[in-house]
PDB file of C-alpha atoms in Angstrom:
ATOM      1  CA  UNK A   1      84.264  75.269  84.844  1.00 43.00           C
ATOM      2  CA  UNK A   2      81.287  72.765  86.468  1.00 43.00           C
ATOM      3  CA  UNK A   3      81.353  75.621  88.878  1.00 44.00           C
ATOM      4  CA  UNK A   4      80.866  78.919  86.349  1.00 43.00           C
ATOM      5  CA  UNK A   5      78.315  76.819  84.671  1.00 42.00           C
ATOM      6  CA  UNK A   6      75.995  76.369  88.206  1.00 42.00           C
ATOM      7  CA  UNK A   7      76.493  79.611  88.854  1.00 38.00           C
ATOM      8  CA  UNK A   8      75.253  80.424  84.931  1.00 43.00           C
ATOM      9  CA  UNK A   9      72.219  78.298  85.470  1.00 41.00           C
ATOM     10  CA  UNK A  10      71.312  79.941  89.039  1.00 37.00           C
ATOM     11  CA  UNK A  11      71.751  83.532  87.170  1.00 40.00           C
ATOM     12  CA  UNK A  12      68.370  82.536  84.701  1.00 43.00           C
ATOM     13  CA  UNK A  13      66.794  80.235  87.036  1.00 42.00           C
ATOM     14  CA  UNK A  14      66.763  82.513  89.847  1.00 40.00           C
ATOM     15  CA  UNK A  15      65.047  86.241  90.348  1.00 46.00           C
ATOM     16  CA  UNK A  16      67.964  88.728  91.433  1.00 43.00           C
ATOM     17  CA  UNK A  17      66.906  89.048  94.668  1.00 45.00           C
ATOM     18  CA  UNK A  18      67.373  85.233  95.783  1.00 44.00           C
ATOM     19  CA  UNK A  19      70.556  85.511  93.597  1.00 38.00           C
ATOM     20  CA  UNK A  20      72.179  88.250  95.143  1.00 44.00           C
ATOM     21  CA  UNK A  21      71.645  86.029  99.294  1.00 44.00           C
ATOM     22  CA  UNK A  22      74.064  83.544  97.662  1.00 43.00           C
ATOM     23  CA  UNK A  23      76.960  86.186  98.460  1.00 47.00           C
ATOM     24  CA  UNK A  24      80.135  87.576  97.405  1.00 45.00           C
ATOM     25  CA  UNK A  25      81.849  84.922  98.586  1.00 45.00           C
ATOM     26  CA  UNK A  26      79.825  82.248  96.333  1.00 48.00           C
ATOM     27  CA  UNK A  27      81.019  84.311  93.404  1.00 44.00           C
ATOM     28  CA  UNK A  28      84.443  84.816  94.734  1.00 48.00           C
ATOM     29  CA  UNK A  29      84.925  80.890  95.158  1.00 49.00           C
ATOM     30  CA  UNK A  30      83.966  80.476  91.260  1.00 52.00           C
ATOM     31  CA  UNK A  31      86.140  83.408  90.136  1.00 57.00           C
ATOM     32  CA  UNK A  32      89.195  81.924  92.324  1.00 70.00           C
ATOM     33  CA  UNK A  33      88.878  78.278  90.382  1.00 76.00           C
ATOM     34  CA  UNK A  34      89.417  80.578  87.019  1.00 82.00           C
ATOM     35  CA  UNK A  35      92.979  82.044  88.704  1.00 85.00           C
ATOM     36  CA  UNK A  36      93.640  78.333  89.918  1.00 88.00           C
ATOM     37  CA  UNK A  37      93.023  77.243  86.101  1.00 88.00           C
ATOM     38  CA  UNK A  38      95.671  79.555  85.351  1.00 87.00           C
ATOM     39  CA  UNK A  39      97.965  78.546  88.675  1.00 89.00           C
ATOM     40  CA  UNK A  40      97.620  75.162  87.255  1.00 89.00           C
ATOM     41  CA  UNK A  41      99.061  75.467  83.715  1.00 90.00           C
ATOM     42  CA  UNK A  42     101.227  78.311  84.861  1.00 88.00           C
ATOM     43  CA  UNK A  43     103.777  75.782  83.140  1.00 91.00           C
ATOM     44  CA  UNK A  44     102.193  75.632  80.117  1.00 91.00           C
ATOM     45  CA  UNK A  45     102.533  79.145  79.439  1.00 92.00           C
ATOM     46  CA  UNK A  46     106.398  79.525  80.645  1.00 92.00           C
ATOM     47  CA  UNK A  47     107.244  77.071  78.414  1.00 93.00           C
ATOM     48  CA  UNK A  48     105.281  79.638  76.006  1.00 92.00           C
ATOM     49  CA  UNK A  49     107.391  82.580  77.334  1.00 93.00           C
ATOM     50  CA  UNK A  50     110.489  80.322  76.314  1.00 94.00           C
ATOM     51  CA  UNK A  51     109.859  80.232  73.035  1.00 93.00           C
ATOM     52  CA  UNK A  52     109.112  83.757  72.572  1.00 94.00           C
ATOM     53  CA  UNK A  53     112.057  84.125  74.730  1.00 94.00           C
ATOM     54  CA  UNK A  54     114.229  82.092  71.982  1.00 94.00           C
ATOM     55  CA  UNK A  55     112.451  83.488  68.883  1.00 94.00           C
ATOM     56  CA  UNK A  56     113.225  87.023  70.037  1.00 95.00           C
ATOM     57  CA  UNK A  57     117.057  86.072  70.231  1.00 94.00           C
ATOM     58  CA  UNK A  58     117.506  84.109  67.083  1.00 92.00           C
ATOM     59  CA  UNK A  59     114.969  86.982  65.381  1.00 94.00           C
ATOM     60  CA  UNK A  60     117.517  89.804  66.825  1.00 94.00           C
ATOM     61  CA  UNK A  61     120.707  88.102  65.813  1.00 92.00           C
ATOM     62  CA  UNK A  62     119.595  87.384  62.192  1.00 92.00           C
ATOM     63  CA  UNK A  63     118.153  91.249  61.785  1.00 93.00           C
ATOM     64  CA  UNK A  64     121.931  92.260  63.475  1.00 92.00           C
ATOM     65  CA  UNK A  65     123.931  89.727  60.984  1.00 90.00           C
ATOM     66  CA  UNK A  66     121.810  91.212  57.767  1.00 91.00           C
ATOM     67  CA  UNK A  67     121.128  94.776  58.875  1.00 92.00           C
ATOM     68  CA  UNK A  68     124.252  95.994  60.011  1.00 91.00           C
ATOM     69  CA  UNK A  69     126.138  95.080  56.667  1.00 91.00           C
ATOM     70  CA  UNK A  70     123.054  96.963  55.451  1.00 92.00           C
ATOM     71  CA  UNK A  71     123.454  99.724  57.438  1.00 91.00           C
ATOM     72  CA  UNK A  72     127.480 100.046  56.164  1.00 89.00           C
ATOM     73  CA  UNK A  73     126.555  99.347  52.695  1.00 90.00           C
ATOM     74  CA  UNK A  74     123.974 102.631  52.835  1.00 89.00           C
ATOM     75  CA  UNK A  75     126.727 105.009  54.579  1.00 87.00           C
ATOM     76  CA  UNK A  76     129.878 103.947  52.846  1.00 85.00           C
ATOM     77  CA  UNK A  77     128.409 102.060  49.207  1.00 81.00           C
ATOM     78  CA  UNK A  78     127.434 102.775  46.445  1.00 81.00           C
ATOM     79  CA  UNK A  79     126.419 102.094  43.003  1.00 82.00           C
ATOM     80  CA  UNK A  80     124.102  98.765  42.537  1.00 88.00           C
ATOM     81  CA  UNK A  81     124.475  97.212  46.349  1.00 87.00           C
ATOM     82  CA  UNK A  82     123.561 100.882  47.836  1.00 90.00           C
ATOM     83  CA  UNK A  83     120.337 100.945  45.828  1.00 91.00           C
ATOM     84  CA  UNK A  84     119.516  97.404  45.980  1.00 92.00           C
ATOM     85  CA  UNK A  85     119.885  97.288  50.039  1.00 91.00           C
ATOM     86  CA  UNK A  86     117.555 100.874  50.315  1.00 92.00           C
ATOM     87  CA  UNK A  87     114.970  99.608  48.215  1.00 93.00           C
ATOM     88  CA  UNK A  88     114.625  95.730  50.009  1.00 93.00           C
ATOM     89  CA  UNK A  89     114.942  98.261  52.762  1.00 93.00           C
ATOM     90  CA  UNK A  90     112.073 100.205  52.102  1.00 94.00           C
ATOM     91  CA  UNK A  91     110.101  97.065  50.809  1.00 94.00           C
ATOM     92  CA  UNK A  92     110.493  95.456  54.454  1.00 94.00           C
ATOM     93  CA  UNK A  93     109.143  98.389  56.429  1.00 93.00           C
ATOM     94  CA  UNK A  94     106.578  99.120  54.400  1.00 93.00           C
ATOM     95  CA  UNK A  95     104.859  95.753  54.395  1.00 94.00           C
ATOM     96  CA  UNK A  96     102.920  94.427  57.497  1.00 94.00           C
ATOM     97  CA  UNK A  97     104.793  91.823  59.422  1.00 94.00           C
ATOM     98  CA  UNK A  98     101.576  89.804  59.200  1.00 94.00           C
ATOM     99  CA  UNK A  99     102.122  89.683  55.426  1.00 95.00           C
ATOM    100  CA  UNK A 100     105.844  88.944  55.634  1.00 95.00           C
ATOM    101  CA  UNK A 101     105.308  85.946  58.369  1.00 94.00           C
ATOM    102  CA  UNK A 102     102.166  84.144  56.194  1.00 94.00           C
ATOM    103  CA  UNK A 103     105.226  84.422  53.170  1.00 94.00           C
ATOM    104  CA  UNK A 104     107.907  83.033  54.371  1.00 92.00           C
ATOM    105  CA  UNK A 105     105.610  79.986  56.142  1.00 92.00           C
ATOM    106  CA  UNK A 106     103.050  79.181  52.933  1.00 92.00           C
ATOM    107  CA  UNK A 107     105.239  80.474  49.904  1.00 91.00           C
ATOM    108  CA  UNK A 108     109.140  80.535  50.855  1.00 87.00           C
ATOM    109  CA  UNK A 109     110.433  77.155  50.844  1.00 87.00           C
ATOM    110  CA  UNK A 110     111.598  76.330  53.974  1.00 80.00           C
ATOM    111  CA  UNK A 111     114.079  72.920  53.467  1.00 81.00           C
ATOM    112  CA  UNK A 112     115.471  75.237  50.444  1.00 79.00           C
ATOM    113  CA  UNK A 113     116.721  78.225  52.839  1.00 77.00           C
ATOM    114  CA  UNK A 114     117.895  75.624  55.474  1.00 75.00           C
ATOM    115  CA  UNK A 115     120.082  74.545  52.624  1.00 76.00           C
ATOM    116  CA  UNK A 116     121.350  77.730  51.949  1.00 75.00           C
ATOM    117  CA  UNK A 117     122.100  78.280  55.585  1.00 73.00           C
ATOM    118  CA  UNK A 118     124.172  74.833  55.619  1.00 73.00           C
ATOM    119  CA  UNK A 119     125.787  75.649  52.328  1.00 72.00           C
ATOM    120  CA  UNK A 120     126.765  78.931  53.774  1.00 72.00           C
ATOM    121  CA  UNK A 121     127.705  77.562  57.338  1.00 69.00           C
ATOM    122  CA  UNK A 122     130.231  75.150  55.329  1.00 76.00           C
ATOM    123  CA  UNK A 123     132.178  78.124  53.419  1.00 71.00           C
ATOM    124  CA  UNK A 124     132.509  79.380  56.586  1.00 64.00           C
ATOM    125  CA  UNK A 125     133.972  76.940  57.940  1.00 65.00           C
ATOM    126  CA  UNK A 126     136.400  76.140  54.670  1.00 66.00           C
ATOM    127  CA  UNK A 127     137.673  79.474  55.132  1.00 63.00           C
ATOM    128  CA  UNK A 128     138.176  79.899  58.841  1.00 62.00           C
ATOM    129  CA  UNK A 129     138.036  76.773  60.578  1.00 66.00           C
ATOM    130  CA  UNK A 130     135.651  74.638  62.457  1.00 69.00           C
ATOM    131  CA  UNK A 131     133.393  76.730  64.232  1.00 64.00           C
ATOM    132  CA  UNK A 132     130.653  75.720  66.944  1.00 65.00           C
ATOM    133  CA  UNK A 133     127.573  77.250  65.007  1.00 62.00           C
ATOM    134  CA  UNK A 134     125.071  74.235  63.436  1.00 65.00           C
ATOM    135  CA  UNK A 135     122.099  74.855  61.257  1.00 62.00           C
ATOM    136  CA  UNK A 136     119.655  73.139  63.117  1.00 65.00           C
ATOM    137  CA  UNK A 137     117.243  70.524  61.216  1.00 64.00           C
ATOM    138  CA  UNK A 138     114.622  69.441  63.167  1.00 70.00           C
ATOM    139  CA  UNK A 139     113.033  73.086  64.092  1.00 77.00           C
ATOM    140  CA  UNK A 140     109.643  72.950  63.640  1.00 84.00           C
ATOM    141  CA  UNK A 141     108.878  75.140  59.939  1.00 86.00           C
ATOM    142  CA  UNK A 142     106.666  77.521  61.981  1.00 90.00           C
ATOM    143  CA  UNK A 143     109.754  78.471  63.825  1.00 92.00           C
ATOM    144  CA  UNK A 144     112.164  78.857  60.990  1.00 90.00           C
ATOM    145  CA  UNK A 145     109.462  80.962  59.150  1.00 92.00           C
ATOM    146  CA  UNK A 146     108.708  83.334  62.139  1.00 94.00           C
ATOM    147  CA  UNK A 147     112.830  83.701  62.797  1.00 93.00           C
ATOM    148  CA  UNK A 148     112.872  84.808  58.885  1.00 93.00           C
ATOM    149  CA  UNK A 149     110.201  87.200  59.208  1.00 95.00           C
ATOM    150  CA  UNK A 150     110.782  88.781  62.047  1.00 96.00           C
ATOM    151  CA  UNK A 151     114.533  88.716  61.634  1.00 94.00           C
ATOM    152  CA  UNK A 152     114.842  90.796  57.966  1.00 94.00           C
ATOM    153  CA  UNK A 153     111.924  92.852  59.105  1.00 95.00           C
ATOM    154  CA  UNK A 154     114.206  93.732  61.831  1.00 95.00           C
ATOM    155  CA  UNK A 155     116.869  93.846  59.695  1.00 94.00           C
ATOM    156  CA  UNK A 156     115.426  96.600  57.694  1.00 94.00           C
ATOM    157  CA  UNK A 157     115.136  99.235  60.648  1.00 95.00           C
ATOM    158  CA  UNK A 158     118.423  97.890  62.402  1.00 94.00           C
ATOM    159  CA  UNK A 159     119.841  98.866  58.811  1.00 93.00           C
ATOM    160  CA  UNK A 160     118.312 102.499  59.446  1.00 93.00           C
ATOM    161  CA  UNK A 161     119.988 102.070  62.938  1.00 93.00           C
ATOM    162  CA  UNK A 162     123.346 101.669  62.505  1.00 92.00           C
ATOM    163  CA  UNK A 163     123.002 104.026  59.430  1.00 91.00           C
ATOM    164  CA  UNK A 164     122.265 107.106  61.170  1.00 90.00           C
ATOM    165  CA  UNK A 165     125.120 106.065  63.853  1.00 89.00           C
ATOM    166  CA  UNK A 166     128.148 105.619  61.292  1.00 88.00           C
ATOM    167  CA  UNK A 167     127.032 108.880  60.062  1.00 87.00           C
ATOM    168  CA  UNK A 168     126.922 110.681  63.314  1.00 87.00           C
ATOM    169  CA  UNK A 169     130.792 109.523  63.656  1.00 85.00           C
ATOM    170  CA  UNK A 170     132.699 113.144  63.014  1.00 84.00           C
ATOM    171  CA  UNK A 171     134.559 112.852  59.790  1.00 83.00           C
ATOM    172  CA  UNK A 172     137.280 114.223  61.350  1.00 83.00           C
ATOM    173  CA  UNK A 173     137.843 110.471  62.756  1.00 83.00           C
ATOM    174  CA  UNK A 174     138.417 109.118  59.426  1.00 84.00           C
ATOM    175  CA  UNK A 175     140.706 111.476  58.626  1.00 85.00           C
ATOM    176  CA  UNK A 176     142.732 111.242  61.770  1.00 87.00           C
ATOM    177  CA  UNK A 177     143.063 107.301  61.565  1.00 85.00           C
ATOM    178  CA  UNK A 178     143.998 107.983  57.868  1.00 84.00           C
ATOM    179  CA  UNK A 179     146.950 110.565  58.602  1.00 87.00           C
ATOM    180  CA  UNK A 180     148.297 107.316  61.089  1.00 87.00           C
ATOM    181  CA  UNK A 181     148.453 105.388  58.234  1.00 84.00           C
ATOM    182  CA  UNK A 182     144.820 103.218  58.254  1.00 87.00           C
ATOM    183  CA  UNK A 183     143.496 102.198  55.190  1.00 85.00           C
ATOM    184  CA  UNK A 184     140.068 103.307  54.747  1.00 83.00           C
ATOM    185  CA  UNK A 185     138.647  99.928  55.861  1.00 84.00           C
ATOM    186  CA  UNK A 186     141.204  99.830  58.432  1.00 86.00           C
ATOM    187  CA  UNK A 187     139.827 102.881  59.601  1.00 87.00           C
ATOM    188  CA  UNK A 188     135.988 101.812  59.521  1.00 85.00           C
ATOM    189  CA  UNK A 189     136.786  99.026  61.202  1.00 85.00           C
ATOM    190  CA  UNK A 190     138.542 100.382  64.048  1.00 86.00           C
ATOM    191  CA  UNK A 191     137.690 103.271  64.645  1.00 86.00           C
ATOM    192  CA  UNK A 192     134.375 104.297  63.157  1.00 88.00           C
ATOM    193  CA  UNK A 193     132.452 100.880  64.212  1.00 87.00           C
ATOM    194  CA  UNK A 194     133.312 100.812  67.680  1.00 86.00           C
ATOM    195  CA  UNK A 195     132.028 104.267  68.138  1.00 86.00           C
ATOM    196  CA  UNK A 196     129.006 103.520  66.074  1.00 87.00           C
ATOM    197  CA  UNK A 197     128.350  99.934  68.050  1.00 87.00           C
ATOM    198  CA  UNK A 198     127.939 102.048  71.170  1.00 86.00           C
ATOM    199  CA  UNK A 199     125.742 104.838  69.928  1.00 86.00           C
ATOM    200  CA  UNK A 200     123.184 102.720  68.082  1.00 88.00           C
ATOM    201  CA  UNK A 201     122.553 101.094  71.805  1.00 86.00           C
ATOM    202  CA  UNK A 202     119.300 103.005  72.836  1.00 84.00           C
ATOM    203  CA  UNK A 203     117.968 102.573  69.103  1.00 86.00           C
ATOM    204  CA  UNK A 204     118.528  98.702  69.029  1.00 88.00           C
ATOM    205  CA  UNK A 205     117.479  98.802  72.551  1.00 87.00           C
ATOM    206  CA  UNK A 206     113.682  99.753  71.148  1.00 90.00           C
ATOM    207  CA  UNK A 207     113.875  97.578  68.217  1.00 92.00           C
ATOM    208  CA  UNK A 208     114.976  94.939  70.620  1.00 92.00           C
ATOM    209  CA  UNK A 209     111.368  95.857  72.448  1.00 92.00           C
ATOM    210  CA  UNK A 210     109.229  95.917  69.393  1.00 93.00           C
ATOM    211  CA  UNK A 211     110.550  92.345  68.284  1.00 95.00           C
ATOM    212  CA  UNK A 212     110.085  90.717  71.454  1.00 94.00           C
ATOM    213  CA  UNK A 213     105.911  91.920  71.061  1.00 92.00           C
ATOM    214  CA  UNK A 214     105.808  91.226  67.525  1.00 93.00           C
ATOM    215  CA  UNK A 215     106.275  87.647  68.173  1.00 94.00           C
ATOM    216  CA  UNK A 216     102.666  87.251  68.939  1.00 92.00           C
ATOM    217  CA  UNK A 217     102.350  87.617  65.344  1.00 93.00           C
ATOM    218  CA  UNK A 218     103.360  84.192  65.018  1.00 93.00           C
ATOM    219  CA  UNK A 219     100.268  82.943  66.469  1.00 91.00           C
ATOM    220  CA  UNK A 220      99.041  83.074  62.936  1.00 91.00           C
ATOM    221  CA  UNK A 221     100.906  80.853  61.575  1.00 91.00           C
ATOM    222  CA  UNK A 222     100.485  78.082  64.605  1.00 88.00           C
ATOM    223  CA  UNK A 223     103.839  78.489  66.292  1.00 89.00           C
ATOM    224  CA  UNK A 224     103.200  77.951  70.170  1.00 85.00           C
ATOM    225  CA  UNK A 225     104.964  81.185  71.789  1.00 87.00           C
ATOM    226  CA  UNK A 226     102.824  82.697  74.321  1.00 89.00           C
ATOM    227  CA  UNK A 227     100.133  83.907  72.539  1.00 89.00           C
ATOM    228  CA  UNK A 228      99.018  81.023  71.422  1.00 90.00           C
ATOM    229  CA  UNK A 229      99.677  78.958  74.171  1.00 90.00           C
ATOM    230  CA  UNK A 230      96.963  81.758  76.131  1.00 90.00           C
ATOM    231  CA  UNK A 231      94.240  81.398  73.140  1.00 89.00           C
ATOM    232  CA  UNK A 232      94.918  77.563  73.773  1.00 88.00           C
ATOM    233  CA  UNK A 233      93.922  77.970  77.780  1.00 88.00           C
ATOM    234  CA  UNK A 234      90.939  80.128  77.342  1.00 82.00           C
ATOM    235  CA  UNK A 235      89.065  78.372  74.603  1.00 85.00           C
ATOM    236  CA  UNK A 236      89.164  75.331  77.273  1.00 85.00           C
ATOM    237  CA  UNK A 237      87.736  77.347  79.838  1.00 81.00           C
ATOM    238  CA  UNK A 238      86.009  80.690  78.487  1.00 80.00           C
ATOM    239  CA  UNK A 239      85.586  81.959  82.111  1.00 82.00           C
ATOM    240  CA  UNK A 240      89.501  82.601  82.795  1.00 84.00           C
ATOM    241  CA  UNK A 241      89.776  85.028  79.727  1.00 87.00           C
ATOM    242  CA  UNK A 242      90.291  87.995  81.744  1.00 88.00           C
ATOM    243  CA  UNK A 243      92.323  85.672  84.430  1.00 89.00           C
ATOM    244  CA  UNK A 244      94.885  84.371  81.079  1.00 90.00           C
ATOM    245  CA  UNK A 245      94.895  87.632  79.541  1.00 91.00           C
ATOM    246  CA  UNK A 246      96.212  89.716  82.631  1.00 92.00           C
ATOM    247  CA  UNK A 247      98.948  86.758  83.524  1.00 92.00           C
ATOM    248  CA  UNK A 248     100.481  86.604  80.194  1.00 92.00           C
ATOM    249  CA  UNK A 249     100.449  90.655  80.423  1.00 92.00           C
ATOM    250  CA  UNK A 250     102.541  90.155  83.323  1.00 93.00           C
ATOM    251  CA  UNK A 251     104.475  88.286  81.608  1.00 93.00           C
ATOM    252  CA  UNK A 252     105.543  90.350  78.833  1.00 93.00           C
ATOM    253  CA  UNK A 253     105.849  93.368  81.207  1.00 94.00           C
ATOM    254  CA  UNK A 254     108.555  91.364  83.207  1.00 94.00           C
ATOM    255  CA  UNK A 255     110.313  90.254  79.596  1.00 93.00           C
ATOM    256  CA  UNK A 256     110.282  94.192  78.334  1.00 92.00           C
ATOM    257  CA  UNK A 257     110.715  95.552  81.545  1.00 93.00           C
ATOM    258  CA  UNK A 258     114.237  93.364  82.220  1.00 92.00           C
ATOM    259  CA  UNK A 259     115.309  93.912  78.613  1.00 90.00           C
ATOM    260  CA  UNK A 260     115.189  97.703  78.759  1.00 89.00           C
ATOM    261  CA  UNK A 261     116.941  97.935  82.270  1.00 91.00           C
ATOM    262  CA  UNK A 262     119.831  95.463  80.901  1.00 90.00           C
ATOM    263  CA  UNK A 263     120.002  97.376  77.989  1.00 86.00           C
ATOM    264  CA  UNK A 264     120.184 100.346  79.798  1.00 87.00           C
ATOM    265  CA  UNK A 265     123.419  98.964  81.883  1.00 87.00           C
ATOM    266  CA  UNK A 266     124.614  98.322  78.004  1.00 83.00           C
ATOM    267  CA  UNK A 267     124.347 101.637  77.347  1.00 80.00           C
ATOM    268  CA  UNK A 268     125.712 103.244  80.749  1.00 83.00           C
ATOM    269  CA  UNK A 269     128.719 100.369  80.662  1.00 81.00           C
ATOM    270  CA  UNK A 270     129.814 101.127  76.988  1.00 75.00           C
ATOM    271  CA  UNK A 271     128.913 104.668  76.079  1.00 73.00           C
ATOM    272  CA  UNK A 272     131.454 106.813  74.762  1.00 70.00           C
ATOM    273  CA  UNK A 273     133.704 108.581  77.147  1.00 69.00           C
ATOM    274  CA  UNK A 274     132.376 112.182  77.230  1.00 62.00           C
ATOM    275  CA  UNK A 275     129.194 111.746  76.239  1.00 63.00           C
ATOM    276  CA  UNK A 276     125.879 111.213  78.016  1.00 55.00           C
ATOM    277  CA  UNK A 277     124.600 107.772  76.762  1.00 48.00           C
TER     278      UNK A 277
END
């Protein structure tokens, strides 16, 4: 920084020409102490990458557990749950995640839906035994909020995702597991939703993509993911913008870029005998 700054003074005290005999190497030296700013708190920002890592899971899983009931309710309901699960549906995509995340963190009260979770957790339980899942408690709010937005807003095209896959299953399955004797959940269960699981692959696999970006959305609301943790570094030394802004590129390239090729081996591993995945 002490450097960039002598090197700032020199630039107005100096005419160009005596300027210009200090060298590329001068400059080099105080453009290499901006990439050893970022060398230095390299650690700082993985331990951003970690939570973006973890609110990209938890955001997934709560989009999967709400959106692919959703999905079923659209291709198999009807009546009042049908129309009630396309219009949230259509509610959710049309609003800006930025909206949705600044909602659930300044107006939707956070210790209430941690309550609900617990309650809900408990029923669980009283129905099919102990199971290993806790609702955690002492998440910061900025995380819970975030996990909500992102996680129904994901919920809402993962809906559209599984959707379009049950549908794509021939009917000609339902009526074969039906003639062996299948009830008609029997037969949605077993034979329908495997097939769909495995088609709706590449489709989660993008929605998979766009959730792990949108989390630097959260910066908004103060959550330290890797976005913020970056704004954090180059307000203390303006010089290393470029410098921050290129490693934490890097860094999401290497999270989508090892997403898409496991999800790809998902795909290839569990796609439907007979058909290209």
């Amino acid at each position: 920084m002490e450097g960039t700054v002598a090197l700032a003074e020199l630039s107005t005290a100096l005419p160009a020409g005596q300027l210009s005999s200090l060298g590329e190497a001068q400059v080099g030296r105080y453009l290499g102490a901006d990439w050893e700013f970022v060398y230095r708190n390299g650690d700082y920002l993985l331990r951003g990458m970690a939570v973006t890592i973890v609110l990209t899971l938890t955001s997934i899983l709560v989009g999967f557990l709400a959106g692919f009931p959703a999905g079923a309710l659209e291709a198999y309901g009807s009546g009042y749950s049908r129309a009630f699960v396309r219009k949230a549906g259509v509610l959710l995509r049309g609003t800006p995640i930025l909206v949705i995340m600044l909602f659930t963190y300044f107006v939707l009260p956070i210790e209430v839906v941690l309550g609900a979770a617990e309650f809900g957790l408990r029923s669980l339980e009283f129905v099919l035994g102990p199971t290993p899942v806790t609702v955690p408690t002492d998440v910061p709010d900025a995380f819970v909020a975030a996990t909500i937005a992102l996680g129904f807003r994901s919920a809402a095209y993962q809906s559209q995702i599984f959707r379009g896959a049950l549908g794509s299953i021939d009917e000609g399955q339902m009526e074969a597991a039906r003639s062996i004797g299948m009830s008609r959940l029997e037969a949605i269960r077993h034979v329908i939703v495997p097939q769909a699981l495995r088609r709706s692959v590449p489709g989660f696999q993008n929605e998979f993509t766009i959730v792990l970006k949108d989390t630097s959305i959260a910066f908004a609301i103060g959550l330290g993911e890797l976005l913020k943790r970056s704004y954090d570094l180059f307000t203390e030394q303006t010089t290393a913008v470029l410098e921050v802004i290129l490693f934490i590129s890097l860094l999401y390239f290497v999270l989508t870029f090892g997403t898409n090729r496991t999800l790809d081996y998902v795909s290839n591993r569990f796609a439907i005998p007979g058909e290209s995945s």
